[in-house]
CSV table of C-alpha atoms and ligand atoms in Angstrom, one decimal:
chain,number,residue,atom,x,y,z
A,1,UNK,CA,-3.4,50.2,64.5
A,2,UNK,CA,-5.5,49.8,67.2
A,3,UNK,CA,-4.7,46.5,68.9
A,4,UNK,CA,-5.5,46.7,73.0
A,5,UNK,CA,-5.0,43.3,74.1
A,6,UNK,CA,-8.3,42.0,76.1
A,7,UNK,CA,-7.7,39.1,77.5
A,8,UNK,CA,-3.7,37.5,78.8
A,9,UNK,CA,-5.0,34.2,80.0
A,10,UNK,CA,-1.7,33.2,79.1
A,11,UNK,CA,-1.3,29.2,79.1
A,12,UNK,CA,-1.1,28.7,82.6
A,13,UNK,CA,1.0,25.1,82.0
A,14,UNK,CA,2.4,24.6,78.5
A,15,UNK,CA,3.6,21.1,80.0
A,16,UNK,CA,2.9,19.0,76.7
A,17,UNK,CA,3.8,14.7,77.0
A,18,UNK,CA,5.3,12.7,73.7
A,19,UNK,CA,3.5,10.7,72.2
A,20,UNK,CA,3.7,6.6,72.3
A,21,UNK,CA,2.3,6.2,69.4
A,22,UNK,CA,0.9,7.2,66.4
A,23,UNK,CA,-3.0,6.0,67.7
A,24,UNK,CA,-3.7,9.9,69.5
A,25,UNK,CA,-3.4,10.8,65.4
A,26,UNK,CA,-4.9,8.5,63.6
A,27,UNK,CA,-7.8,9.1,65.5
A,28,UNK,CA,-7.6,12.6,66.1
A,29,UNK,CA,-7.4,12.5,62.0
A,30,UNK,CA,-10.2,10.2,61.3
A,31,UNK,CA,-12.5,12.6,63.6
A,32,UNK,CA,-11.2,15.7,62.4
A,33,UNK,CA,-11.0,15.1,59.2
A,34,UNK,CA,-7.6,14.5,58.2
A,35,UNK,CA,-7.4,10.7,56.9
A,36,UNK,CA,-10.4,8.2,56.9
A,37,UNK,CA,-9.2,5.0,55.8
A,38,UNK,CA,-10.5,4.4,51.9
A,39,UNK,CA,-13.1,2.4,50.7
A,40,UNK,CA,-14.0,2.2,55.1
A,41,UNK,CA,-17.9,1.7,55.0
A,42,UNK,CA,-16.9,-1.8,53.0
A,43,UNK,CA,-13.5,-2.6,55.4
A,44,UNK,CA,-11.6,0.2,53.9
A,45,UNK,CA,-8.2,-1.8,52.5
A,46,UNK,CA,-5.2,-2.2,53.5
A,47,UNK,CA,-2.8,0.4,53.7
A,48,UNK,CA,-5.1,2.8,51.1
A,49,UNK,CA,-6.2,6.4,52.8
A,50,UNK,CA,-8.2,8.7,51.8
A,51,UNK,CA,-8.2,13.0,52.8
A,52,UNK,CA,-11.0,14.7,53.9
A,53,UNK,CA,-11.2,18.2,54.0
A,54,UNK,CA,-8.9,19.2,56.7
A,55,UNK,CA,-6.0,16.9,55.4
A,56,UNK,CA,-6.6,17.7,52.0
A,57,UNK,CA,-6.1,21.5,52.9
A,58,UNK,CA,-2.9,20.6,54.2
A,59,UNK,CA,-1.7,18.8,51.4
A,60,UNK,CA,-2.6,21.5,49.3
A,61,UNK,CA,-0.4,24.1,52.0
A,62,UNK,CA,2.3,21.4,52.0
A,63,UNK,CA,2.6,21.3,48.0
A,64,UNK,CA,2.7,25.1,47.4
A,65,UNK,CA,4.9,25.3,50.7
A,66,UNK,CA,7.5,22.8,48.6
A,67,UNK,CA,6.2,24.6,45.4
A,68,UNK,CA,6.9,28.0,46.7
A,69,UNK,CA,10.6,27.1,48.2
A,70,UNK,CA,12.0,25.4,45.3
A,71,UNK,CA,10.1,26.7,42.2
A,72,UNK,CA,9.0,30.3,43.1
A,73,UNK,CA,11.1,31.9,45.1
A,74,UNK,CA,14.2,30.6,42.7
A,75,UNK,CA,15.2,31.3,39.4
A,76,UNK,CA,17.1,28.2,38.9
A,77,UNK,CA,14.0,26.1,39.2
A,78,UNK,CA,11.2,24.9,36.7
A,79,UNK,CA,9.1,23.1,36.9
A,80,UNK,CA,7.4,19.9,35.0
A,81,UNK,CA,4.3,17.5,35.3
A,82,UNK,CA,5.0,14.4,33.3
A,83,UNK,CA,2.5,11.7,33.1
A,84,UNK,CA,2.1,8.8,35.8
A,85,UNK,CA,2.2,6.2,33.1
A,86,UNK,CA,5.5,6.3,30.7
A,87,UNK,CA,7.3,3.6,28.0
A,88,UNK,CA,7.7,0.8,29.3
A,89,UNK,CA,10.9,1.1,28.4
A,90,UNK,CA,11.6,3.9,30.5
A,91,UNK,CA,12.1,1.4,33.1
A,92,UNK,CA,14.5,-1.0,31.9
A,93,UNK,CA,16.9,2.0,31.7
A,94,UNK,CA,16.7,3.3,34.7
A,95,UNK,CA,17.3,-0.8,36.1
A,96,UNK,CA,14.0,-0.6,38.0
A,97,UNK,CA,12.7,-3.5,35.7
A,98,UNK,CA,15.4,-5.9,37.0
A,99,UNK,CA,16.3,-4.2,40.3
A,100,UNK,CA,13.8,-2.5,41.9
A,101,UNK,CA,13.0,-4.8,44.1
A,102,UNK,CA,12.2,-6.0,48.1
A,103,UNK,CA,13.9,-9.6,49.4
A,104,UNK,CA,10.3,-11.4,50.3
A,105,UNK,CA,10.2,-14.8,52.4
A,106,UNK,CA,6.5,-16.5,52.9
A,107,UNK,CA,5.8,-18.7,56.0
A,108,UNK,CA,6.1,-22.3,55.1
A,109,UNK,CA,3.2,-23.3,56.9
A,110,UNK,CA,0.2,-20.2,56.2
A,111,UNK,CA,1.7,-18.6,53.4
A,112,UNK,CA,2.2,-15.6,54.8
A,113,UNK,CA,4.1,-13.6,53.1
A,114,UNK,CA,6.5,-10.5,54.9
A,115,UNK,CA,10.2,-8.4,53.7
A,116,UNK,CA,13.3,-10.3,54.9
A,117,UNK,CA,14.6,-7.8,56.7
A,118,UNK,CA,12.1,-5.8,58.4
A,119,UNK,CA,10.8,-9.9,60.1
A,120,UNK,CA,14.0,-9.8,63.1
A,121,UNK,CA,12.1,-6.2,64.3
A,122,UNK,CA,8.3,-8.4,64.9
A,123,UNK,CA,6.8,-11.4,65.9
A,124,UNK,CA,4.5,-12.9,63.5
A,125,UNK,CA,2.8,-16.1,65.2
A,126,UNK,CA,1.5,-18.4,62.9
A,127,UNK,CA,-2.4,-19.3,63.3
A,128,UNK,CA,-0.7,-23.2,61.5
A,129,UNK,CA,1.5,-23.5,64.0
A,130,UNK,CA,1.4,-27.0,65.8
A,131,UNK,CA,1.8,-25.2,69.8
A,132,UNK,CA,0.7,-22.1,70.6
A,133,UNK,CA,2.2,-19.1,69.7
A,134,UNK,CA,4.6,-20.8,67.4
A,135,UNK,CA,6.3,-18.0,65.3
A,136,UNK,CA,6.0,-18.5,60.7
A,137,UNK,CA,8.9,-20.1,60.1
A,138,UNK,CA,10.2,-18.3,56.3
A,139,UNK,CA,11.5,-19.3,54.0
A,140,UNK,CA,14.5,-18.7,50.8
A,141,UNK,CA,14.3,-14.5,50.5
A,142,UNK,CA,13.3,-14.5,47.3
A,143,UNK,CA,13.5,-11.2,45.2
A,144,UNK,CA,9.9,-8.9,44.4
A,145,UNK,CA,9.8,-6.3,41.6
A,146,UNK,CA,7.5,-3.1,43.7
A,147,UNK,CA,6.2,-1.7,40.2
A,148,UNK,CA,2.2,-2.2,40.1
A,149,UNK,CA,1.9,-3.4,36.3
A,150,UNK,CA,-0.7,-2.7,34.2
A,151,UNK,CA,-2.0,-3.0,30.7
A,152,UNK,CA,-2.2,-0.3,27.9
A,153,UNK,CA,-5.2,-0.9,25.6
A,154,UNK,CA,-8.0,-3.7,25.4
A,155,UNK,CA,-6.3,-6.3,25.2
A,156,UNK,CA,-4.2,-8.1,28.7
A,157,UNK,CA,-1.0,-9.5,27.2
A,158,UNK,CA,2.8,-8.4,27.4
A,159,UNK,CA,3.0,-7.1,24.4
A,160,UNK,CA,1.4,-3.7,25.6
A,161,UNK,CA,2.5,-4.4,29.5
A,162,UNK,CA,3.4,-0.5,31.6
A,163,UNK,CA,3.7,0.4,35.0
A,164,UNK,CA,2.4,2.9,37.1
A,165,UNK,CA,5.3,4.0,38.2
A,166,UNK,CA,7.7,3.9,41.5
A,167,UNK,CA,9.2,7.8,41.2
A,168,UNK,CA,8.3,11.0,39.7
A,169,UNK,CA,12.4,10.9,38.8
A,170,UNK,CA,12.4,9.3,35.8
A,171,UNK,CA,9.5,12.0,34.1
A,172,UNK,CA,12.8,14.5,35.0
A,173,UNK,CA,15.4,12.7,33.2
A,174,UNK,CA,13.2,11.9,29.9
A,175,UNK,CA,12.4,15.5,29.3
A,176,UNK,CA,15.9,16.7,29.9
A,177,UNK,CA,15.7,17.9,26.7
A,178,UNK,CA,12.7,19.1,26.4
A,179,UNK,CA,13.6,21.3,28.3
A,180,UNK,CA,16.6,22.6,27.7
A,181,UNK,CA,15.5,23.4,24.1
A,182,UNK,CA,12.3,25.3,25.1
A,183,UNK,CA,13.2,27.7,27.7
A,184,UNK,CA,16.1,29.5,28.6
A,185,UNK,CA,18.3,27.4,31.5
A,186,UNK,CA,21.8,27.7,32.0
A,187,UNK,CA,23.5,24.7,33.8
A,188,UNK,CA,23.6,24.8,36.8
A,189,UNK,CA,19.5,24.2,37.3
A,190,UNK,CA,17.1,21.7,38.4
A,191,UNK,CA,13.3,19.9,37.3
A,192,UNK,CA,10.6,19.6,40.2
A,193,UNK,CA,7.9,18.2,39.7
A,194,UNK,CA,5.1,16.9,41.9
A,195,UNK,CA,2.6,13.5,41.8
A,196,UNK,CA,1.3,10.6,42.5
A,197,UNK,CA,4.3,7.8,42.8
A,198,UNK,CA,2.7,3.8,43.3
A,199,UNK,CA,4.9,0.6,44.5
A,200,UNK,CA,3.4,-2.3,45.6
A,201,UNK,CA,5.5,-2.5,49.3
A,202,UNK,CA,4.8,-6.3,50.8
A,203,UNK,CA,4.4,-5.0,54.4
A,204,UNK,CA,3.3,-1.1,54.3
A,205,UNK,CA,3.4,0.6,58.4
A,206,UNK,CA,2.8,3.2,60.0
A,207,UNK,CA,-0.1,4.5,59.0
A,208,UNK,CA,0.7,7.2,55.4
A,209,UNK,CA,4.4,6.7,56.5
A,210,UNK,CA,4.6,3.3,54.1
A,211,UNK,CA,2.3,2.6,52.2
A,212,UNK,CA,1.1,1.2,48.3
A,213,UNK,CA,-0.2,4.7,47.0
A,214,UNK,CA,1.9,8.0,48.3
A,215,UNK,CA,2.3,11.5,45.8
A,216,UNK,CA,6.2,12.6,46.2
A,217,UNK,CA,7.8,16.0,45.4
A,218,UNK,CA,11.6,15.9,44.1
A,219,UNK,CA,13.4,17.1,42.3
A,220,UNK,CA,16.2,16.8,39.6
A,221,UNK,CA,19.6,18.8,40.3
A,222,UNK,CA,21.7,19.4,37.2
A,223,UNK,CA,25.3,20.8,37.4
A,224,UNK,CA,28.8,20.9,36.4
A,225,UNK,CA,30.3,16.6,37.6
A,226,UNK,CA,33.3,18.7,39.6
A,227,UNK,CA,30.2,20.4,41.5
A,228,UNK,CA,28.4,18.0,42.3
A,229,UNK,CA,29.0,17.0,45.9
A,230,UNK,CA,29.0,21.5,46.5
A,231,UNK,CA,25.2,21.0,45.5
A,232,UNK,CA,24.4,17.9,47.8
A,233,UNK,CA,26.2,19.7,50.7
A,234,UNK,CA,24.2,22.8,50.1
A,235,UNK,CA,20.2,20.5,49.7
A,236,UNK,CA,20.4,18.9,52.4
A,237,UNK,CA,21.1,21.9,54.0
A,238,UNK,CA,18.6,23.9,53.0
A,239,UNK,CA,16.1,20.7,52.6
A,240,UNK,CA,16.6,20.0,56.3
A,241,UNK,CA,15.8,23.8,56.6
A,242,UNK,CA,12.6,23.8,55.1
A,243,UNK,CA,11.0,21.8,57.9
A,244,UNK,CA,12.5,23.8,60.8
A,245,UNK,CA,11.0,26.7,58.4
A,246,UNK,CA,7.9,25.3,58.5
A,247,UNK,CA,8.1,24.8,62.2
A,248,UNK,CA,9.0,21.7,62.6
A,249,UNK,CA,11.6,20.7,66.2
A,250,UNK,CA,14.9,21.6,65.5
A,251,UNK,CA,15.8,18.0,67.9
A,252,UNK,CA,13.5,15.9,66.3
A,253,UNK,CA,15.4,16.0,63.0
A,254,UNK,CA,18.6,15.3,61.4
A,255,UNK,CA,20.5,14.5,58.7
A,256,UNK,CA,22.2,11.1,58.7
A,257,UNK,CA,24.2,9.8,55.4
A,258,UNK,CA,23.9,6.1,54.4
A,259,UNK,CA,26.4,3.8,54.9
A,260,UNK,CA,27.6,2.5,51.1
A,261,UNK,CA,25.7,-1.5,51.4
A,262,UNK,CA,22.6,1.4,52.0
A,263,UNK,CA,23.1,3.2,48.7
A,264,UNK,CA,20.3,2.7,45.3
A,265,UNK,CA,22.1,1.4,42.4
A,266,UNK,CA,22.1,4.8,41.2
A,267,UNK,CA,23.6,6.8,43.6
A,268,UNK,CA,26.7,7.6,44.8
A,269,UNK,CA,26.1,9.4,48.0
A,270,UNK,CA,22.9,9.7,49.9
A,271,UNK,CA,21.6,11.5,53.0
A,272,UNK,CA,17.9,11.2,54.9
A,273,UNK,CA,16.1,14.1,56.7
A,274,UNK,CA,15.2,12.2,59.5
A,275,UNK,CA,12.5,12.3,61.5
A,276,UNK,CA,12.5,11.0,65.3
A,277,UNK,CA,8.0,9.6,64.9
A,278,UNK,CA,7.0,8.2,68.5
A,279,UNK,CA,8.5,4.7,66.2
A,280,UNK,CA,11.5,6.0,65.9
A,281,UNK,CA,13.7,7.9,63.7
A,282,UNK,CA,12.6,7.4,60.0
A,283,UNK,CA,13.6,8.8,56.5
A,284,UNK,CA,11.1,12.0,55.2
A,285,UNK,CA,13.4,12.8,52.9
A,286,UNK,CA,16.7,11.2,50.8
A,287,UNK,CA,19.3,13.4,49.0
A,288,UNK,CA,21.3,11.8,46.4
A,289,UNK,CA,24.2,12.5,44.1
A,290,UNK,CA,23.2,10.2,41.6
A,291,UNK,CA,25.9,11.1,39.2
A,292,UNK,CA,25.2,10.5,35.3
A,293,UNK,CA,23.7,7.9,35.9
A,294,UNK,CA,19.9,8.1,34.9
A,295,UNK,CA,21.2,10.8,31.2
A,296,UNK,CA,23.2,8.3,29.9
A,297,UNK,CA,20.8,4.7,30.6
A,298,UNK,CA,18.0,6.5,28.9
A,299,UNK,CA,20.3,8.3,26.4
A,300,UNK,CA,22.0,5.0,25.9
A,301,UNK,CA,18.9,3.4,25.7
A,302,UNK,CA,16.7,5.2,23.4
A,303,UNK,CA,19.9,6.7,21.5
A,304,UNK,CA,18.8,10.1,21.6
A,305,UNK,CA,21.8,12.8,23.1
A,306,UNK,CA,21.2,13.5,26.5
A,307,UNK,CA,23.5,15.8,26.7
A,308,UNK,CA,24.9,19.4,27.8
A,309,UNK,CA,26.5,22.1,25.8
A,310,UNK,CA,28.9,24.9,27.1
A,311,UNK,CA,28.1,28.3,25.0
A,312,UNK,CA,31.0,29.5,25.5
A,313,UNK,CA,33.5,26.8,25.0
A,314,UNK,CA,30.8,24.7,23.2
A,315,UNK,CA,32.3,22.2,25.0
A,316,UNK,CA,29.3,18.9,25.9
A,317,UNK,CA,29.3,16.4,28.5
A,318,UNK,CA,26.6,14.8,30.2
A,319,UNK,CA,25.5,17.1,33.9
A,320,UNK,CA,25.5,15.3,37.4
A,321,UNK,CA,22.7,15.4,39.0
A,322,UNK,CA,21.5,15.8,42.9
A,323,UNK,CA,17.7,15.0,43.6
A,324,UNK,CA,16.1,16.2,47.5
A,325,UNK,CA,13.4,13.7,47.2
A,326,UNK,CA,10.6,14.3,49.9
A,327,UNK,CA,7.3,12.0,50.2
A,328,UNK,CA,4.5,14.9,50.7
A,329,UNK,CA,2.5,12.0,52.8
A,330,UNK,CA,5.5,11.5,54.3
A,331,UNK,CA,5.7,15.2,55.0
A,332,UNK,CA,1.9,15.5,56.1
A,333,UNK,CA,2.0,13.1,58.5
A,334,UNK,CA,5.5,14.6,59.8
A,335,UNK,CA,3.3,18.0,60.1
A,336,UNK,CA,0.8,16.4,61.7
A,337,UNK,CA,2.8,14.4,64.2
A,338,UNK,CA,4.7,17.5,65.4
A,339,UNK,CA,1.5,20.5,65.3
A,340,UNK,CA,0.3,18.0,68.2
A,341,UNK,CA,0.2,18.9,71.6
A,342,UNK,CA,-1.8,17.7,74.7
A,343,UNK,CA,-1.7,21.1,77.0
A,344,UNK,CA,-3.3,21.4,80.4
A,345,UNK,CA,-4.6,24.7,80.9
A,346,UNK,CA,-5.8,25.1,84.7
A,347,UNK,CA,-6.3,21.6,84.9
A,348,UNK,CA,-7.6,21.1,82.0
A,349,UNK,CA,-6.7,19.5,78.9
A,350,UNK,CA,-7.0,20.9,75.3
A,351,UNK,CA,-5.8,19.0,72.2
A,352,UNK,CA,-4.3,21.8,69.3
A,353,UNK,CA,-2.2,20.5,66.8
A,354,UNK,CA,0.2,24.1,66.5
A,355,UNK,CA,0.5,24.3,62.9
A,356,UNK,CA,2.5,27.0,60.7
A,357,UNK,CA,0.2,29.9,59.7
A,358,UNK,CA,1.9,29.3,56.0
A,359,UNK,CA,0.0,24.8,55.5
A,360,UNK,CA,-2.4,25.8,58.9
A,361,UNK,CA,-5.7,24.2,56.7
A,362,UNK,CA,-7.7,27.2,57.8
A,363,UNK,CA,-6.7,30.0,58.5
A,364,UNK,CA,-9.3,31.7,60.4
A,365,UNK,CA,-11.9,31.3,62.2
A,366,UNK,CA,-14.7,33.8,62.1
A,367,UNK,CA,-17.8,33.6,65.4
A,368,UNK,CA,-20.2,36.1,65.9
A,369,UNK,CA,-21.1,35.6,69.7
A,370,UNK,CA,-23.8,35.0,70.0
A,371,UNK,CA,-26.6,34.0,67.8
A,372,UNK,CA,-28.7,38.3,67.8
A,373,UNK,CA,-28.5,41.4,67.7
A,374,UNK,CA,-26.9,41.5,64.2
A,375,UNK,CA,-23.9,39.8,65.2
A,376,UNK,CA,-24.6,36.3,62.8
A,377,UNK,CA,-25.1,38.9,59.8
A,378,UNK,CA,-21.6,41.3,60.6
A,379,UNK,CA,-20.1,38.2,61.2
A,380,UNK,CA,-21.6,36.3,57.7
A,381,UNK,CA,-20.2,39.2,56.0
A,382,UNK,CA,-16.7,40.1,57.4
A,383,UNK,CA,-16.5,35.5,56.3
A,384,UNK,CA,-17.3,36.9,53.8
A,385,UNK,CA,-14.8,39.5,52.6
A,386,UNK,CA,-12.5,37.9,54.6
A,387,UNK,CA,-12.4,33.8,52.2
A,388,UNK,CA,-11.5,36.5,49.3
A,389,UNK,CA,-7.5,36.3,50.8
A,390,UNK,CA,-8.1,33.5,52.9
A,391,UNK,CA,-8.9,29.9,53.8
A,392,UNK,CA,-11.7,30.7,56.3
A,393,UNK,CA,-14.4,28.6,58.5
A,394,UNK,CA,-17.7,30.5,60.2
A,395,UNK,CA,-18.3,29.1,62.8
A,396,UNK,CA,-21.6,30.0,65.1
A,397,UNK,CA,-22.9,26.4,66.7
A,398,UNK,CA,-22.1,26.2,70.3
A,399,UNK,CA,-21.0,27.9,72.9
A,400,UNK,CA,-17.7,29.8,72.7
A,401,UNK,CA,-15.2,27.4,74.3
A,402,UNK,CA,-16.5,24.4,72.5
A,403,UNK,CA,-15.4,26.5,69.4
A,404,UNK,CA,-12.1,27.9,70.5
A,405,UNK,CA,-11.5,23.9,70.5
A,406,UNK,CA,-12.8,22.8,67.9
A,407,UNK,CA,-10.7,25.9,65.9
A,408,UNK,CA,-7.9,24.1,68.5
A,409,UNK,CA,-8.0,21.0,67.5
A,410,UNK,CA,-8.0,21.9,63.1
A,411,UNK,CA,-4.9,23.8,64.2
A,412,UNK,CA,-6.6,27.2,62.6
A,413,UNK,CA,-4.1,29.7,63.8
A,414,UNK,CA,-6.6,32.9,64.9
A,415,UNK,CA,-10.0,32.7,65.7
A,416,UNK,CA,-11.9,35.9,64.5
A,417,UNK,CA,-15.9,37.0,67.6
A,418,UNK,CA,-17.5,39.9,66.6
A,419,UNK,CA,-19.4,40.6,69.9
A,420,UNK,CA,-21.6,43.5,71.3
A,421,UNK,CA,-18.6,46.2,71.2
A,422,UNK,CA,-17.9,44.7,67.6
A,423,UNK,CA,-21.4,45.8,66.8
A,424,UNK,CA,-20.6,49.7,68.2
A,425,UNK,CA,-17.5,50.5,67.1
A,426,UNK,CA,-16.5,47.8,64.4
A,427,UNK,CA,-13.7,45.6,66.6
A,428,UNK,CA,-13.2,42.4,66.7
A,429,UNK,CA,-11.7,40.4,69.7
A,430,UNK,CA,-8.6,38.4,67.2
A,431,UNK,CA,-7.4,35.1,69.8
A,432,UNK,CA,-4.2,33.3,68.7
A,433,UNK,CA,-4.4,29.6,69.4
A,434,UNK,CA,-0.7,28.7,70.5
A,435,UNK,CA,-1.0,31.6,73.5
A,436,UNK,CA,-4.1,32.4,74.1
A,437,UNK,CA,-4.4,35.8,74.0
A,438,UNK,CA,-6.7,37.5,72.7
A,439,UNK,CA,-6.4,41.4,70.9
A,440,UNK,CA,-9.0,44.0,70.4
A,441,UNK,CA,-8.5,45.1,66.4
A,442,UNK,CA,-10.3,48.3,64.4
A,443,UNK,CA,-11.5,46.6,61.3
A,444,UNK,CA,-9.3,49.3,59.6
A,445,UNK,CA,-6.4,47.0,61.0
A,446,UNK,CA,-7.4,43.9,60.1
A,447,UNK,CA,-6.1,43.4,57.6
A,448,UNK,CA,-2.3,44.4,58.1
A,449,UNK,CA,-2.8,42.2,61.2
A,450,UNK,CA,-3.5,39.5,59.3
A,451,UNK,CA,-0.2,40.0,57.3
A,452,UNK,CA,1.9,40.9,60.5
A,453,UNK,CA,0.5,37.5,62.1
A,454,UNK,CA,0.3,35.4,59.0
A,455,UNK,CA,3.1,36.9,57.1
A,456,UNK,CA,0.9,36.4,53.8
B,501,GAP,N1,13.5,9.8,43.1
B,501,GAP,C1,14.1,8.6,44.4
B,501,GAP,C2,13.4,7.9,45.2
B,501,GAP,O1,12.1,7.8,45.1
B,501,GAP,P1,12.9,7.5,47.4
B,501,GAP,O2,13.8,7.0,48.9
B,501,GAP,O3,12.8,5.4,46.6
B,501,GAP,O4,13.7,7.7,46.4
B,501,GAP,C3,12.1,9.4,48.1
B,501,GAP,O5,11.8,7.9,47.9
B,501,GAP,C4,11.0,9.9,49.3
B,501,GAP,O6,9.8,8.9,48.7
B,501,GAP,C5,11.4,9.1,50.7
B,501,GAP,O7,11.7,9.6,51.6
B,501,GAP,C6,10.1,9.4,51.7
B,501,GAP,O8,8.9,10.8,51.5
B,501,GAP,C7,8.5,8.9,49.9
B,501,GAP,N2,8.8,7.5,49.6
B,501,GAP,C8,8.7,6.3,49.8
B,501,GAP,N3,8.4,4.8,49.3
B,501,GAP,C9,7.3,5.2,50.1
B,501,GAP,C10,6.2,4.7,50.2
B,501,GAP,N4,5.8,3.4,50.4
B,501,GAP,N5,4.9,5.6,51.2
B,501,GAP,C11,5.0,6.5,51.0
B,501,GAP,N6,5.7,7.6,51.1
B,501,GAP,C12,7.3,7.4,50.2
């Protein structure tokens, strides 16, 4: 392979400062087209966000990386794509109608509503207070159900009330028997699903961290009751490692075991994968022991037996479940925050998103150095051929330095430049986003170079 390092302007200073808040991330996300406020031309809608061109690619790549590791590379997990609106009895049986609530308190003077357990962490200045700076006067907590209700059909009537699912998990439980009957799965096995979930959160906060509409990537792993704790340990480690393998700083990741008073109604043990955001350590994924809670509840409510039959002993039992449940938007916020760096290079600041190549929105950028001498035509030909294999971008506007900076802010791992030498010997300059190292690669070696560098 012809590979020559033509410029080794290594990073002089690798000083990166810790983020103090999410403000810089929010600004970059808007400026570069990762995340926009929803319905912005109408003033935006509280806690709702839209993913722009780079954000949509990033999200697709995160979902693909999860699916690859949780389904494609495994022999014991299959996929599912259940509907968002399900029979209302699903949510009665699962306990969500009766118990999926948050404690809500209201100020007796101005009517401000807040989650009772969040009141102590924030100052609520009452606009109707009699003294300057007077705080809201919150009353007794009442239970507020987080599920969004709507009607199926044209008539608004309690008889056709349905819910937007607050978790994707129940779509998996109610399809347990369908999957067992239609596939050759054998215990232990998992069913994985990605999709939208909705929660009418009382307090949304920290950009996309807690919103009312979000995506989840969940997997229900069915196993023998006596092996549940072993699988729980396995999935705790596997899920933490997934973030590390995709480049998240291990020092900002940890597993936190729930205290017994934190456990959800269905779980006997639970750990969170937490990330150290600028606003503190926070849950990005939960790994829970759900036992036989859900299959038993749906079996009882529907009258249909949801069992596993052992082929050898003919013994039947309700399998136990371990559930790794990740929020896609929260994972995206983690990758975006963790990749964000402002570096000082010889006295000049450089903003860079050091995404792992698998999740980077664009893998490559192709530039002609000059807009003449046949360079644009050659660059465009190369761009079209690479596009067949990788998500790429073509850029010929502004000087080369500006183009590199634009791609650094977009997190593009490699930039390929066609210059006067390329026109003579079909070699290209390939510049690494993180080290700034530039290699000269022959056309014939480029695909192998990219495969080695990107890993696919
Ligand atoms: N099926 C189990 C379940 O839904 P959860 O801890 O309530 O458990 C799992 O949610 C994950 O979904 C969380 O770790 C988080 O990443 C994400 N998530 C939950 N509520 C969210 C919200 N309001 N906004 C964004 N992501 C949320």
